[in-house]
PDB file of C-alpha atoms in Angstrom:
ATOM      1  CA  MET A  16     -26.799 -12.007 -48.007  1.00 93.00           C
ATOM      2  CA  GLU A  17     -26.509 -10.964 -44.102  1.00 95.00           C
ATOM      3  CA  SER A  18     -23.739 -11.716 -41.606  1.00 96.00           C
ATOM      4  CA  VAL A  19     -24.128 -11.497 -37.716  1.00 97.00           C
ATOM      5  CA  SER A  20     -22.017 -12.466 -34.639  1.00 97.00           C
ATOM      6  CA  ILE A  21     -23.876 -14.299 -32.232  1.00 97.00           C
ATOM      7  CA  ASN A  22     -22.075 -14.433 -28.174  1.00 97.00           C
ATOM      8  CA  VAL A  23     -22.576 -18.011 -27.433  1.00 97.00           C
ATOM      9  CA  GLN A  24     -21.509 -19.026 -24.241  1.00 96.00           C
ATOM     10  CA  GLY A  25     -20.451 -22.880 -22.735  1.00 95.00           C
ATOM     11  CA  MET A  26     -18.605 -23.594 -26.086  1.00 95.00           C
ATOM     12  CA  SER A  27     -15.099 -24.856 -24.957  1.00 93.00           C
ATOM     13  CA  CYS A  28     -13.511 -27.657 -27.102  1.00 94.00           C
ATOM     14  CA  GLY A  29     -13.504 -29.044 -30.802  1.00 93.00           C
ATOM     15  CA  HIS A  30     -16.416 -30.581 -30.256  1.00 94.00           C
ATOM     16  CA  CYS A  31     -18.132 -27.791 -29.423  1.00 94.00           C
ATOM     17  CA  VAL A  32     -17.303 -26.286 -32.692  1.00 96.00           C
ATOM     18  CA  SER A  33     -18.081 -29.277 -34.866  1.00 96.00           C
ATOM     19  CA  ALA A  34     -21.415 -29.864 -32.732  1.00 96.00           C
ATOM     20  CA  VAL A  35     -22.506 -25.964 -33.979  1.00 97.00           C
ATOM     21  CA  GLU A  36     -21.133 -25.600 -37.109  1.00 97.00           C
ATOM     22  CA  GLY A  37     -22.530 -28.583 -38.517  1.00 97.00           C
ATOM     23  CA  SER A  38     -25.711 -28.591 -37.055  1.00 97.00           C
ATOM     24  CA  VAL A  39     -26.159 -24.419 -37.984  1.00 98.00           C
ATOM     25  CA  SER A  40     -24.483 -24.908 -41.868  1.00 97.00           C
ATOM     26  CA  LYS A  41     -27.706 -27.465 -42.081  1.00 97.00           C
ATOM     27  CA  LEU A  42     -30.186 -25.203 -41.712  1.00 97.00           C
ATOM     28  CA  SER A  43     -31.278 -23.696 -45.481  1.00 97.00           C
ATOM     29  CA  GLY A  44     -30.379 -20.382 -46.533  1.00 97.00           C
ATOM     30  CA  VAL A  45     -27.443 -20.656 -44.190  1.00 98.00           C
ATOM     31  CA  SER A  46     -23.659 -20.066 -46.342  1.00 97.00           C
ATOM     32  CA  SER A  47     -21.205 -19.942 -44.200  1.00 97.00           C
ATOM     33  CA  VAL A  48     -20.928 -20.502 -40.033  1.00 98.00           C
ATOM     34  CA  LYS A  49     -17.264 -20.282 -38.245  1.00 97.00           C
ATOM     35  CA  VAL A  50     -17.044 -20.425 -34.362  1.00 97.00           C
ATOM     36  CA  ASP A  51     -14.698 -18.374 -32.579  1.00 96.00           C
ATOM     37  CA  LEU A  52     -13.820 -19.997 -29.193  1.00 94.00           C
ATOM     38  CA  GLY A  53     -11.569 -17.839 -27.714  1.00 94.00           C
ATOM     39  CA  ALA A  54     -14.050 -14.955 -28.368  1.00 96.00           C
ATOM     40  CA  ASN A  55     -17.737 -16.825 -27.630  1.00 96.00           C
ATOM     41  CA  LEU A  56     -18.780 -15.860 -31.232  1.00 97.00           C
ATOM     42  CA  VAL A  57     -20.784 -17.916 -33.722  1.00 98.00           C
ATOM     43  CA  GLU A  58     -19.900 -15.938 -37.268  1.00 98.00           C
ATOM     44  CA  VAL A  59     -23.408 -16.958 -39.677  1.00 98.00           C
ATOM     45  CA  THR A  60     -23.791 -15.371 -43.171  1.00 98.00           C
ATOM     46  CA  PHE A  61     -27.560 -16.484 -44.028  1.00 98.00           C
ATOM     47  CA  ASP A  62     -29.994 -15.456 -46.363  1.00 97.00           C
ATOM     48  CA  LYS A  63     -32.849 -14.174 -43.928  1.00 93.00           C
ATOM     49  CA  GLU A  64     -35.794 -14.689 -46.973  1.00 96.00           C
ATOM     50  CA  ALA A  65     -34.809 -18.611 -46.022  1.00 97.00           C
ATOM     51  CA  VAL A  66     -34.077 -18.494 -42.727  1.00 97.00           C
ATOM     52  CA  SER A  67     -34.483 -16.020 -39.375  1.00 97.00           C
ATOM     53  CA  LEU A  68     -31.928 -15.421 -37.308  1.00 96.00           C
ATOM     54  CA  GLU A  69     -34.301 -16.932 -34.080  1.00 96.00           C
ATOM     55  CA  LYS A  70     -34.084 -19.798 -35.955  1.00 97.00           C
ATOM     56  CA  ILE A  71     -30.469 -19.904 -35.923  1.00 97.00           C
ATOM     57  CA  LYS A  72     -29.949 -19.285 -32.457  1.00 97.00           C
ATOM     58  CA  ALA A  73     -33.030 -22.012 -31.607  1.00 97.00           C
ATOM     59  CA  GLU A  74     -30.387 -24.529 -33.348  1.00 97.00           C
ATOM     60  CA  ILE A  75     -27.269 -23.250 -31.524  1.00 97.00           C
ATOM     61  CA  GLU A  76     -29.285 -23.830 -27.917  1.00 97.00           C
ATOM     62  CA  GLU A  77     -30.834 -26.716 -29.393  1.00 96.00           C
ATOM     63  CA  GLN A  78     -27.073 -28.103 -29.102  1.00 95.00           C
ATOM     64  CA  GLY A  79     -26.798 -27.342 -25.796  1.00 95.00           C
ATOM     65  CA  TYR A  80     -25.096 -23.718 -25.778  1.00 96.00           C
ATOM     66  CA  ASP A  81     -26.476 -20.522 -24.485  1.00 96.00           C
ATOM     67  CA  VAL A  82     -27.081 -17.731 -26.814  1.00 97.00           C
ATOM     68  CA  VAL A  83     -26.869 -14.391 -25.214  1.00 93.00           C
ATOM     69  CA  ALA A  84     -28.741 -11.751 -26.382  1.00 71.00           C
TER      70      ALA A  84
END
């Protein structure tokens, strides 16, 4: 398992947290997702053999938020 912190802009409320955590957690290979609104971070633990970091970032962007590299 690998854990990463992804800097995400545009999240501001509980709905944002639910949207990101809900969609990313449904990806095969993702074991945990935790949004930290104050720090603009999404902490993700995942199996890099099952899902790529790029796929996780794309899923966050599909929810309408900006991933900052």
